[in-house]
PDB file of N, CA and C and ligand atoms in Angstrom:
ATOM      1  N   MET A   1       0.816  12.129  -8.539  1.00 78.00           N
ATOM      2  CA  MET A   1       1.216  10.837  -8.936  1.00 78.00           C
ATOM      3  C   MET A   1       0.945   9.809  -7.831  1.00 78.00           C
ATOM      4  N   GLU A   2       0.419   8.662  -7.921  1.00 88.00           N
ATOM      5  CA  GLU A   2       0.120   7.595  -7.018  1.00 88.00           C
ATOM      6  C   GLU A   2       1.249   6.610  -7.058  1.00 88.00           C
ATOM      7  N   GLN A   3       1.709   6.283  -5.838  1.00 94.00           N
ATOM      8  CA  GLN A   3       2.694   5.320  -5.785  1.00 94.00           C
ATOM      9  C   GLN A   3       2.425   4.221  -4.732  1.00 94.00           C
ATOM     10  N   CYS A   4       2.821   3.086  -5.232  1.00 95.00           N
ATOM     11  CA  CYS A   4       2.826   1.855  -4.222  1.00 95.00           C
ATOM     12  C   CYS A   4       3.274   2.236  -2.853  1.00 95.00           C
ATOM     13  N   SER A   5       2.658   1.784  -1.758  1.00 95.00           N
ATOM     14  CA  SER A   5       3.152   2.044  -0.499  1.00 95.00           C
ATOM     15  C   SER A   5       4.370   1.405  -0.144  1.00 95.00           C
ATOM     16  N   SER A   6       4.608   0.179  -0.741  1.00 95.00           N
ATOM     17  CA  SER A   6       5.657  -0.749  -0.411  1.00 95.00           C
ATOM     18  C   SER A   6       6.841  -0.471  -1.338  1.00 95.00           C
ATOM     19  N   CYS A   7       6.818  -0.405  -2.698  1.00 96.00           N
ATOM     20  CA  CYS A   7       7.821  -0.423  -3.497  1.00 96.00           C
ATOM     21  C   CYS A   7       7.883   1.045  -4.224  1.00 96.00           C
ATOM     22  N   LYS A   8       7.052   1.798  -4.035  1.00 95.00           N
ATOM     23  CA  LYS A   8       7.017   3.104  -4.539  1.00 95.00           C
ATOM     24  C   LYS A   8       6.926   3.260  -6.112  1.00 95.00           C
ATOM     25  N   ALA A   9       6.504   2.061  -6.710  1.00 95.00           N
ATOM     26  CA  ALA A   9       6.342   2.206  -8.155  1.00 95.00           C
ATOM     27  C   ALA A   9       5.161   2.970  -8.562  1.00 95.00           C
ATOM     28  N   ASN A  10       5.153   3.577  -9.737  1.00 95.00           N
ATOM     29  CA  ASN A  10       4.199   4.462 -10.003  1.00 95.00           C
ATOM     30  C   ASN A  10       3.025   3.588 -10.602  1.00 95.00           C
ATOM     31  N   ILE A  11       1.825   3.508  -9.813  1.00 92.00           N
ATOM     32  CA  ILE A  11       0.704   2.601 -10.267  1.00 92.00           C
ATOM     33  C   ILE A  11      -0.484   3.242 -10.734  1.00 92.00           C
ATOM     34  N   ALA A  12      -0.224   4.380 -11.362  1.00 89.00           N
ATOM     35  CA  ALA A  12      -1.269   5.048 -12.202  1.00 89.00           C
ATOM     36  C   ALA A  12      -2.060   4.072 -13.088  1.00 89.00           C
ATOM     37  N   ASN A  13      -3.265   3.890 -12.838  1.00 84.00           N
ATOM     38  CA  ASN A  13      -4.096   3.107 -13.883  1.00 84.00           C
ATOM     39  C   ASN A  13      -3.632   1.615 -14.096  1.00 84.00           C
ATOM     40  N   LYS A  14      -2.995   1.242 -13.196  1.00 91.00           N
ATOM     41  CA  LYS A  14      -2.432  -0.278 -13.220  1.00 91.00           C
ATOM     42  C   LYS A  14      -3.571  -1.071 -12.760  1.00 91.00           C
ATOM     43  N   PRO A  15      -3.924  -2.167 -13.629  1.00 94.00           N
ATOM     44  CA  PRO A  15      -4.998  -3.063 -13.236  1.00 94.00           C
ATOM     45  C   PRO A  15      -4.400  -4.133 -12.115  1.00 94.00           C
ATOM     46  N   GLY A  16      -5.253  -4.137 -11.143  1.00 95.00           N
ATOM     47  CA  GLY A  16      -4.812  -5.113 -10.125  1.00 95.00           C
ATOM     48  C   GLY A  16      -4.473  -4.336  -8.906  1.00 95.00           C
ATOM     49  N   THR A  17      -4.400  -3.113  -8.834  1.00 95.00           N
ATOM     50  CA  THR A  17      -3.804  -2.303  -7.864  1.00 95.00           C
ATOM     51  C   THR A  17      -5.064  -2.042  -6.816  1.00 95.00           C
ATOM     52  N   VAL A  18      -4.739  -2.102  -5.522  1.00 94.00           N
ATOM     53  CA  VAL A  18      -5.677  -1.726  -4.567  1.00 94.00           C
ATOM     54  C   VAL A  18      -5.409  -0.671  -3.674  1.00 94.00           C
ATOM     55  N   THR A  19      -6.208   0.229  -3.377  1.00 94.00           N
ATOM     56  CA  THR A  19      -6.191   1.221  -2.468  1.00 94.00           C
ATOM     57  C   THR A  19      -7.128   1.072  -1.286  1.00 94.00           C
ATOM     58  N   PHE A  20      -6.762   1.281  -0.009  1.00 95.00           N
ATOM     59  CA  PHE A  20      -7.607   1.257   1.089  1.00 95.00           C
ATOM     60  C   PHE A  20      -6.955   2.114   2.200  1.00 95.00           C
ATOM     61  N   ALA A  21      -7.924   2.431   3.206  1.00 96.00           N
ATOM     62  CA  ALA A  21      -7.521   3.311   4.278  1.00 96.00           C
ATOM     63  C   ALA A  21      -6.749   2.311   5.337  1.00 96.00           C
ATOM     64  N   CYS A  22      -5.727   3.032   5.920  1.00 96.00           N
ATOM     65  CA  CYS A  22      -5.037   2.241   6.892  1.00 96.00           C
ATOM     66  C   CYS A  22      -5.995   1.573   7.876  1.00 96.00           C
ATOM     67  N   PRO A  23      -5.729   0.165   8.150  1.00 95.00           N
ATOM     68  CA  PRO A  23      -6.639  -0.571   9.016  1.00 95.00           C
ATOM     69  C   PRO A  23      -6.646  -0.102  10.502  1.00 95.00           C
ATOM     70  N   GLN A  24      -5.477   0.572  10.783  1.00 96.00           N
ATOM     71  CA  GLN A  24      -5.388   1.005  12.185  1.00 96.00           C
ATOM     72  C   GLN A  24      -5.830   2.373  12.471  1.00 96.00           C
ATOM     73  N   CYS A  25      -5.346   3.326  11.845  1.00 97.00           N
ATOM     74  CA  CYS A  25      -5.865   4.738  12.126  1.00 97.00           C
ATOM     75  C   CYS A  25      -6.831   5.330  11.090  1.00 97.00           C
ATOM     76  N   GLY A  26      -6.798   4.659   9.808  1.00 97.00           N
ATOM     77  CA  GLY A  26      -7.883   5.125   8.914  1.00 97.00           C
ATOM     78  C   GLY A  26      -7.373   6.434   8.319  1.00 97.00           C
ATOM     79  N   LYS A  27      -6.225   7.119   8.668  1.00 97.00           N
ATOM     80  CA  LYS A  27      -5.931   8.486   8.188  1.00 97.00           C
ATOM     81  C   LYS A  27      -5.289   8.411   6.742  1.00 97.00           C
ATOM     82  N   THR A  28      -4.583   7.470   6.435  1.00 96.00           N
ATOM     83  CA  THR A  28      -3.799   7.358   5.339  1.00 96.00           C
ATOM     84  C   THR A  28      -4.239   6.403   4.362  1.00 96.00           C
ATOM     85  N   THR A  29      -3.900   6.500   3.161  1.00 95.00           N
ATOM     86  CA  THR A  29      -4.460   5.686   2.008  1.00 95.00           C
ATOM     87  C   THR A  29      -3.286   4.778   1.636  1.00 95.00           C
ATOM     88  N   ILE A  30      -3.466   3.529   1.831  1.00 95.00           N
ATOM     89  CA  ILE A  30      -2.451   2.608   1.479  1.00 95.00           C
ATOM     90  C   ILE A  30      -2.744   2.216   0.050  1.00 95.00           C
ATOM     91  N   ILE A  31      -1.536   2.097  -0.774  1.00 95.00           N
ATOM     92  CA  ILE A  31      -1.654   1.642  -2.116  1.00 95.00           C
ATOM     93  C   ILE A  31      -0.753   0.564  -2.283  1.00 95.00           C
ATOM     94  N   ARG A  32      -1.341  -0.513  -2.987  1.00 95.00           N
ATOM     95  CA  ARG A  32      -0.487  -1.617  -3.246  1.00 95.00           C
ATOM     96  C   ARG A  32      -0.510  -2.068  -4.691  1.00 95.00           C
ATOM     97  N   CYS A  33       0.553  -2.201  -5.242  1.00 95.00           N
ATOM     98  CA  CYS A  33       0.560  -2.782  -6.763  1.00 95.00           C
ATOM     99  C   CYS A  33       0.534  -4.187  -6.762  1.00 95.00           C
ATOM    100  N   PRO A  34       0.036  -4.941  -7.931  1.00 95.00           N
ATOM    101  CA  PRO A  34      -0.229  -6.219  -8.049  1.00 95.00           C
ATOM    102  C   PRO A  34       1.042  -7.026  -7.686  1.00 95.00           C
ATOM    103  N   ASN A  35       2.254  -6.554  -7.997  1.00 95.00           N
ATOM    104  CA  ASN A  35       3.398  -7.401  -7.500  1.00 95.00           C
ATOM    105  C   ASN A  35       3.562  -7.396  -6.283  1.00 95.00           C
ATOM    106  N   CYS A  36       3.223  -6.510  -5.271  1.00 95.00           N
ATOM    107  CA  CYS A  36       3.452  -6.285  -3.961  1.00 95.00           C
ATOM    108  C   CYS A  36       2.352  -7.246  -3.262  1.00 95.00           C
ATOM    109  N   ARG A  37       1.180  -7.274  -3.832  1.00 95.00           N
ATOM    110  CA  ARG A  37       0.340  -8.144  -3.371  1.00 95.00           C
ATOM    111  C   ARG A  37       0.520  -9.608  -3.684  1.00 95.00           C
ATOM    112  N   LYS A  38       1.227  -9.803  -4.666  1.00 95.00           N
ATOM    113  CA  LYS A  38       1.631 -11.081  -5.020  1.00 95.00           C
ATOM    114  C   LYS A  38       2.569 -11.656  -4.076  1.00 95.00           C
ATOM    115  N   THR A  39       3.465 -10.851  -3.685  1.00 95.00           N
ATOM    116  CA  THR A  39       4.803 -11.171  -2.797  1.00 95.00           C
ATOM    117  C   THR A  39       4.344 -10.742  -1.543  1.00 95.00           C
ATOM    118  N   ALA A  40       3.296 -10.407  -1.091  1.00 94.00           N
ATOM    119  CA  ALA A  40       2.908  -9.913   0.204  1.00 94.00           C
ATOM    120  C   ALA A  40       3.989  -9.084   0.737  1.00 94.00           C
ATOM    121  N   ALA A  41       4.395  -8.031   0.133  1.00 96.00           N
ATOM    122  CA  ALA A  41       5.323  -7.022   0.574  1.00 96.00           C
ATOM    123  C   ALA A  41       4.765  -6.289   1.625  1.00 96.00           C
ATOM    124  N   LYS A  42       5.669  -5.916   2.549  1.00 96.00           N
ATOM    125  CA  LYS A  42       5.078  -5.094   3.717  1.00 96.00           C
ATOM    126  C   LYS A  42       4.913  -3.706   3.251  1.00 96.00           C
ATOM    127  N   TYR A  43       3.893  -3.010   3.904  1.00 96.00           N
ATOM    128  CA  TYR A  43       3.644  -1.561   3.869  1.00 96.00           C
ATOM    129  C   TYR A  43       3.743  -1.000   5.196  1.00 96.00           C
ATOM    130  N   ILE A  44       3.985   0.126   5.376  1.00 96.00           N
ATOM    131  CA  ILE A  44       3.995   0.998   6.758  1.00 96.00           C
ATOM    132  C   ILE A  44       3.266   2.269   6.563  1.00 96.00           C
ATOM    133  N   CYS A  45       2.312   2.390   7.451  1.00 96.00           N
ATOM    134  CA  CYS A  45       1.534   3.633   7.461  1.00 96.00           C
ATOM    135  C   CYS A  45       2.303   4.806   7.891  1.00 96.00           C
ATOM    136  N   SER A  46       2.292   5.829   7.229  1.00 94.00           N
ATOM    137  CA  SER A  46       3.245   7.004   7.500  1.00 94.00           C
ATOM    138  C   SER A  46       2.614   7.903   8.790  1.00 94.00           C
ATOM    139  N   GLU A  47       1.438   7.619   9.016  1.00 97.00           N
ATOM    140  CA  GLU A  47       0.736   8.284  10.233  1.00 97.00           C
ATOM    141  C   GLU A  47       0.825   7.522  11.478  1.00 97.00           C
ATOM    142  N   CYS A  48       0.682   6.319  11.464  1.00 97.00           N
ATOM    143  CA  CYS A  48       0.614   5.504  12.897  1.00 97.00           C
ATOM    144  C   CYS A  48       1.676   4.550  13.009  1.00 97.00           C
ATOM    145  N   GLY A  49       2.333   4.128  11.843  1.00 97.00           N
ATOM    146  CA  GLY A  49       3.498   3.049  11.947  1.00 97.00           C
ATOM    147  C   GLY A  49       2.983   1.772  11.653  1.00 97.00           C
ATOM    148  N   PHE A  50       1.724   1.665  11.410  1.00 97.00           N
ATOM    149  CA  PHE A  50       1.163   0.123  11.402  1.00 97.00           C
ATOM    150  C   PHE A  50       1.776  -0.362  10.074  1.00 97.00           C
ATOM    151  N   GLU A  51       2.260  -1.873  10.446  1.00 95.00           N
ATOM    152  CA  GLU A  51       2.816  -2.516   9.482  1.00 95.00           C
ATOM    153  C   GLU A  51       1.885  -3.670   8.910  1.00 95.00           C
ATOM    154  N   GLY A  52       1.731  -3.580   7.573  1.00 90.00           N
ATOM    155  CA  GLY A  52       0.952  -4.713   7.059  1.00 90.00           C
ATOM    156  C   GLY A  52       1.640  -5.624   6.206  1.00 90.00           C
ATOM    157  N   PRO A  53       1.079  -6.539   5.525  1.00 86.00           N
ATOM    158  CA  PRO A  53      -0.364  -6.769   5.519  1.00 86.00           C
ATOM    159  C   PRO A  53      -1.135  -7.507   6.680  1.00 86.00           C
ATOM    160  N   ASN A  54      -0.324  -7.911   7.614  1.00 71.00           N
ATOM    161  CA  ASN A  54      -0.809  -8.735   8.685  1.00 71.00           C
ATOM    162  C   ASN A  54      -1.560  -7.684   9.781  1.00 71.00           C
TER     163      ASN A  54
HETATM  164 ZN1   ZN B   1       4.399  -2.210  -5.118  1.00 97.14          ZN
HETATM  165 ZN1   ZN B   2      -2.227   4.257  10.103  1.00 97.14          ZN
END
């Protein structure tokens, strides 16, 4: 099951969801649901501790 990296919501097949590799280490896949994109909710890479979206 795929979960949003910020709110842990199940985002399976949800339109507007984005997935991308961690901008810092590239080892983990960050998943963001439409709601968290809209509110610019933070995510933290479990591998390197990078905090986004900044
Ligand atoms: Zn979310
Ligand atoms: Zn990382």
